[in-house]
Amino acid sequence: FLCEGVPSPAEYRVEVTLAGYARQTRSVNVDAAETRKDIEIMLRKGDGSIEGSIVGPNGPLGGVQITAGDGAATFTTTALTTDPVGSFVLRDLVTPGTYTLHFEKEGLRSEVLTLRLTEGQRLTGVAVSMSGGKGTINGTVRQAGGGALGGVEVTVSNGQVSMKTTTLSVGSVGAFVVEGLPAPSTY
């Protein structure tokens, strides 16, 4: 393949697809006036699939972003928002292979599944349940009898999830925000 006259410097995403093969994506950096040659992209036979459905707190859940990866390639899809709501299919997966699936939707806790496909397997009936939401904790760290403190490490944990941040040293000195916490939970 040849792509001439592309603006540089820039980073490009080269995506190659062919029916029956796993989509391959490669990032290519092009420096100013650089010619990149001999970029090789190997297509792998994609004869497997994963099919399932997602439910949320109020029933079938559409619009969920699904990403699956096997360490060499990444596949994405979105759960249907029309009949059948919440259903999804990931096609052209290389088999045999082990895939980690991430399910994300604003306002709900992300879910992760790891599934193994045997040679030519078309896995059906995968059921995913998404619940809760994502919470935020914010505040200000002050020293006893004094003002706000910047540069203080803050750790938020519920025993399973642990996130760290540092308080601001300029502007709103002492302020911190930790977002994306699984909720409900006690931290």
Tab-separated table of C-alpha atoms in Angstrom:
chain	number	residue	atom	x	y	z
A	1	PHE	CA	0.000	0.000	0.000
A	2	LEU	CA	1.033	3.586	-0.544
A	3	CYS	CA	-0.325	6.789	1.008
A	4	GLU	CA	1.281	9.867	-0.515
A	5	GLY	CA	1.067	13.511	0.489
A	6	VAL	CA	0.018	12.942	4.087
A	7	PRO	CA	0.637	15.943	6.381
A	8	SER	CA	3.634	15.546	8.673
A	9	PRO	CA	4.746	15.448	11.386
A	10	ALA	CA	1.814	13.370	12.602
A	11	GLU	CA	0.739	10.013	13.965
A	12	TYR	CA	-1.551	7.885	11.818
A	13	ARG	CA	-3.605	4.805	12.517
A	14	VAL	CA	-3.377	2.269	9.695
A	15	GLU	CA	-6.221	-0.249	9.756
A	16	VAL	CA	-6.362	-3.281	7.463
A	17	THR	CA	-9.520	-5.375	7.054
A	18	LEU	CA	-10.414	-8.344	4.900
A	19	ALA	CA	-13.454	-10.601	5.293
A	20	GLY	CA	-12.548	-13.743	7.247
A	21	TYR	CA	-9.462	-12.169	8.822
A	22	ALA	CA	-8.952	-10.301	12.076
A	23	ARG	CA	-8.737	-6.519	11.667
A	24	GLN	CA	-5.198	-5.295	12.238
A	25	THR	CA	-4.380	-1.779	13.405
A	26	ARG	CA	-0.964	-0.180	13.563
A	27	SER	CA	0.126	3.289	14.708
A	28	VAL	CA	2.660	4.939	12.420
A	29	ASN	CA	4.554	8.110	13.356
A	30	VAL	CA	5.734	10.267	10.467
A	31	ASP	CA	8.311	12.968	11.185
A	32	ALA	CA	8.465	16.166	9.121
A	33	ALA	CA	9.047	15.315	5.438
A	34	GLU	CA	9.753	11.685	6.348
A	35	THR	CA	8.999	8.781	4.033
A	36	ARG	CA	8.090	5.618	5.954
A	37	LYS	CA	8.780	2.415	4.018
A	38	ASP	CA	8.502	-1.309	4.488
A	39	ILE	CA	5.616	-1.244	6.958
A	40	GLU	CA	4.438	-4.811	7.156
A	41	ILE	CA	1.043	-5.784	8.531
A	42	MET	CA	0.286	-9.467	8.931
A	43	LEU	CA	-3.354	-10.560	8.646
A	44	ARG	CA	-4.401	-13.468	10.838
A	45	LYS	CA	-7.273	-15.813	9.976
A	46	GLY	CA	-10.311	-14.763	12.045
A	47	ASP	CA	-12.733	-17.664	12.196
A	48	GLY	CA	-14.107	-17.233	15.721
A	49	SER	CA	-16.770	-15.069	17.329
A	50	ILE	CA	-18.230	-14.148	20.703
A	51	GLU	CA	-21.945	-13.389	20.965
A	52	GLY	CA	-23.971	-12.408	23.997
A	53	SER	CA	-26.208	-9.938	25.747
A	54	ILE	CA	-25.907	-7.264	28.412
A	55	VAL	CA	-28.390	-6.354	31.132
A	56	GLY	CA	-28.325	-3.367	33.445
A	57	PRO	CA	-30.235	-2.352	36.569
A	58	ASN	CA	-33.448	-1.889	34.516
A	59	GLY	CA	-33.208	-4.764	32.008
A	60	PRO	CA	-31.514	-5.159	28.597
A	61	LEU	CA	-28.825	-2.522	28.142
A	62	GLY	CA	-27.852	-1.070	24.758
A	63	GLY	CA	-25.120	1.411	23.889
A	64	VAL	CA	-22.428	-0.373	25.913
A	65	GLN	CA	-18.942	0.018	24.398
A	66	ILE	CA	-17.230	-3.372	24.103
A	67	THR	CA	-13.505	-3.805	23.513
A	68	ALA	CA	-11.841	-7.216	23.181
A	69	GLY	CA	-8.131	-7.847	22.887
A	70	ASP	CA	-5.807	-10.833	22.681
A	71	GLY	CA	-2.524	-8.953	23.068
A	72	ALA	CA	-1.974	-8.726	19.313
A	73	ALA	CA	-5.218	-7.192	18.045
A	74	THR	CA	-8.114	-5.163	19.430
A	75	PHE	CA	-11.738	-5.538	18.380
A	76	THR	CA	-14.559	-3.130	19.228
A	77	THR	CA	-18.332	-3.068	18.960
A	78	THR	CA	-21.352	-1.503	20.649
A	79	ALA	CA	-24.312	-3.364	22.152
A	80	LEU	CA	-27.500	-2.878	20.114
A	81	THR	CA	-29.995	-0.207	21.150
A	82	THR	CA	-32.805	-1.768	19.057
A	83	ASP	CA	-34.224	-5.303	19.033
A	84	PRO	CA	-32.632	-7.288	20.468
A	85	VAL	CA	-31.504	-4.517	22.873
A	86	GLY	CA	-28.229	-5.276	24.636
A	87	SER	CA	-27.045	-7.958	22.215
A	88	PHE	CA	-23.535	-7.917	20.759
A	89	VAL	CA	-21.287	-9.911	18.415
A	90	LEU	CA	-17.513	-9.751	18.032
A	91	ARG	CA	-16.577	-11.347	14.683
A	92	ASP	CA	-13.417	-12.400	12.867
A	93	LEU	CA	-11.570	-13.347	16.068
A	94	VAL	CA	-8.373	-15.358	15.672
A	95	THR	CA	-8.668	-18.860	17.126
A	96	PRO	CA	-7.483	-20.449	19.235
A	97	GLY	CA	-7.091	-17.417	21.468
A	98	THR	CA	-7.777	-15.851	24.837
A	99	TYR	CA	-9.666	-12.546	24.810
A	100	THR	CA	-10.164	-9.960	27.531
A	101	LEU	CA	-13.461	-8.142	27.045
A	102	HIS	CA	-14.123	-4.688	28.582
A	103	PHE	CA	-17.719	-3.439	28.856
A	104	GLU	CA	-18.166	0.308	29.517
A	105	LYS	CA	-21.156	2.619	29.704
A	106	GLU	CA	-21.318	6.069	31.291
A	107	GLY	CA	-22.878	5.931	34.737
A	108	LEU	CA	-22.288	2.205	35.275
A	109	ARG	CA	-19.437	0.198	36.724
A	110	SER	CA	-17.205	-1.288	33.996
A	111	GLU	CA	-17.097	-5.065	33.690
A	112	VAL	CA	-14.264	-7.301	32.465
A	113	LEU	CA	-14.423	-10.913	31.231
A	114	THR	CA	-11.659	-13.184	29.978
A	115	LEU	CA	-12.785	-15.876	27.534
A	116	ARG	CA	-10.872	-18.607	25.712
A	117	LEU	CA	-11.843	-19.650	22.186
A	118	THR	CA	-10.851	-23.034	20.782
A	119	GLU	CA	-10.093	-23.602	17.087
A	120	GLY	CA	-12.940	-22.119	14.991
A	121	GLN	CA	-15.195	-21.626	18.032
A	122	ARG	CA	-18.270	-19.411	17.775
A	123	LEU	CA	-19.114	-18.778	21.431
A	124	THR	CA	-22.741	-17.819	22.111
A	125	GLY	CA	-24.798	-17.066	25.203
A	126	VAL	CA	-22.279	-14.833	26.976
A	127	ALA	CA	-24.282	-12.970	29.651
A	128	VAL	CA	-22.983	-9.728	31.162
A	129	SER	CA	-24.625	-7.840	34.014
A	130	MET	CA	-23.681	-4.210	34.634
A	131	SER	CA	-24.672	-2.438	37.821
A	132	GLY	CA	-23.949	0.473	40.083
A	133	GLY	CA	-22.275	3.522	38.803
A	134	LYS	CA	-19.130	5.535	39.004
A	135	GLY	CA	-18.604	7.830	41.943
A	136	THR	CA	-16.384	10.800	42.711
A	137	ILE	CA	-14.708	11.889	45.933
A	138	ASN	CA	-13.304	15.399	46.209
A	139	GLY	CA	-12.096	17.582	49.014
A	140	THR	CA	-9.360	19.786	50.402
A	141	VAL	CA	-6.430	18.831	52.653
A	142	ARG	CA	-5.622	21.374	55.374
A	143	GLN	CA	-3.047	21.308	58.126
A	144	ALA	CA	-4.351	21.471	61.685
A	145	GLY	CA	-4.823	25.114	62.645
A	146	GLY	CA	-3.477	26.301	59.286
A	147	GLY	CA	-4.095	26.617	55.595
A	148	ALA	CA	-4.480	24.207	52.719
A	149	LEU	CA	-1.606	21.893	51.783
A	150	GLY	CA	-0.455	21.175	48.244
A	151	GLY	CA	1.546	18.174	47.100
A	152	VAL	CA	-0.060	15.755	49.572
A	153	GLU	CA	-0.640	12.202	48.318
A	154	VAL	CA	-4.269	11.086	48.765
A	155	THR	CA	-5.246	7.400	48.554
A	156	VAL	CA	-8.875	6.296	48.220
A	157	SER	CA	-9.604	2.578	48.757
A	158	ASN	CA	-12.487	0.218	49.469
A	159	GLY	CA	-10.247	-2.837	49.936
A	160	GLN	CA	-10.662	-3.975	46.315
A	161	VAL	CA	-10.070	-0.759	44.361
A	162	SER	CA	-7.339	1.698	45.280
A	163	MET	CA	-6.711	5.042	43.529
A	164	LYS	CA	-4.141	7.741	44.256
A	165	THR	CA	-3.865	11.418	43.470
A	166	THR	CA	-1.970	14.454	44.763
A	167	THR	CA	-3.447	17.706	46.079
A	168	LEU	CA	-3.026	20.828	43.959
A	169	SER	CA	-0.079	23.108	44.734
A	170	VAL	CA	-1.315	26.056	42.639
A	171	GLY	CA	-4.757	27.553	42.109
A	172	SER	CA	-7.095	25.727	44.521
A	173	VAL	CA	-4.228	24.667	46.796
A	174	GLY	CA	-4.970	21.466	48.736
A	175	ALA	CA	-7.858	20.402	46.470
A	176	PHE	CA	-8.126	16.840	45.130
A	177	VAL	CA	-10.565	14.841	42.990
A	178	VAL	CA	-10.755	11.060	42.519
A	179	GLU	CA	-13.196	10.026	39.761
A	180	GLY	CA	-14.395	6.733	38.294
A	181	LEU	CA	-14.875	4.908	41.590
A	182	PRO	CA	-17.169	1.853	41.506
A	183	ALA	CA	-20.376	2.735	43.345
A	184	PRO	CA	-22.091	2.008	45.579
A	185	SER	CA	-19.183	1.292	47.925
A	186	THR	CA	-17.584	2.554	51.137
A	187	TYR	CA	-14.169	4.198	50.751
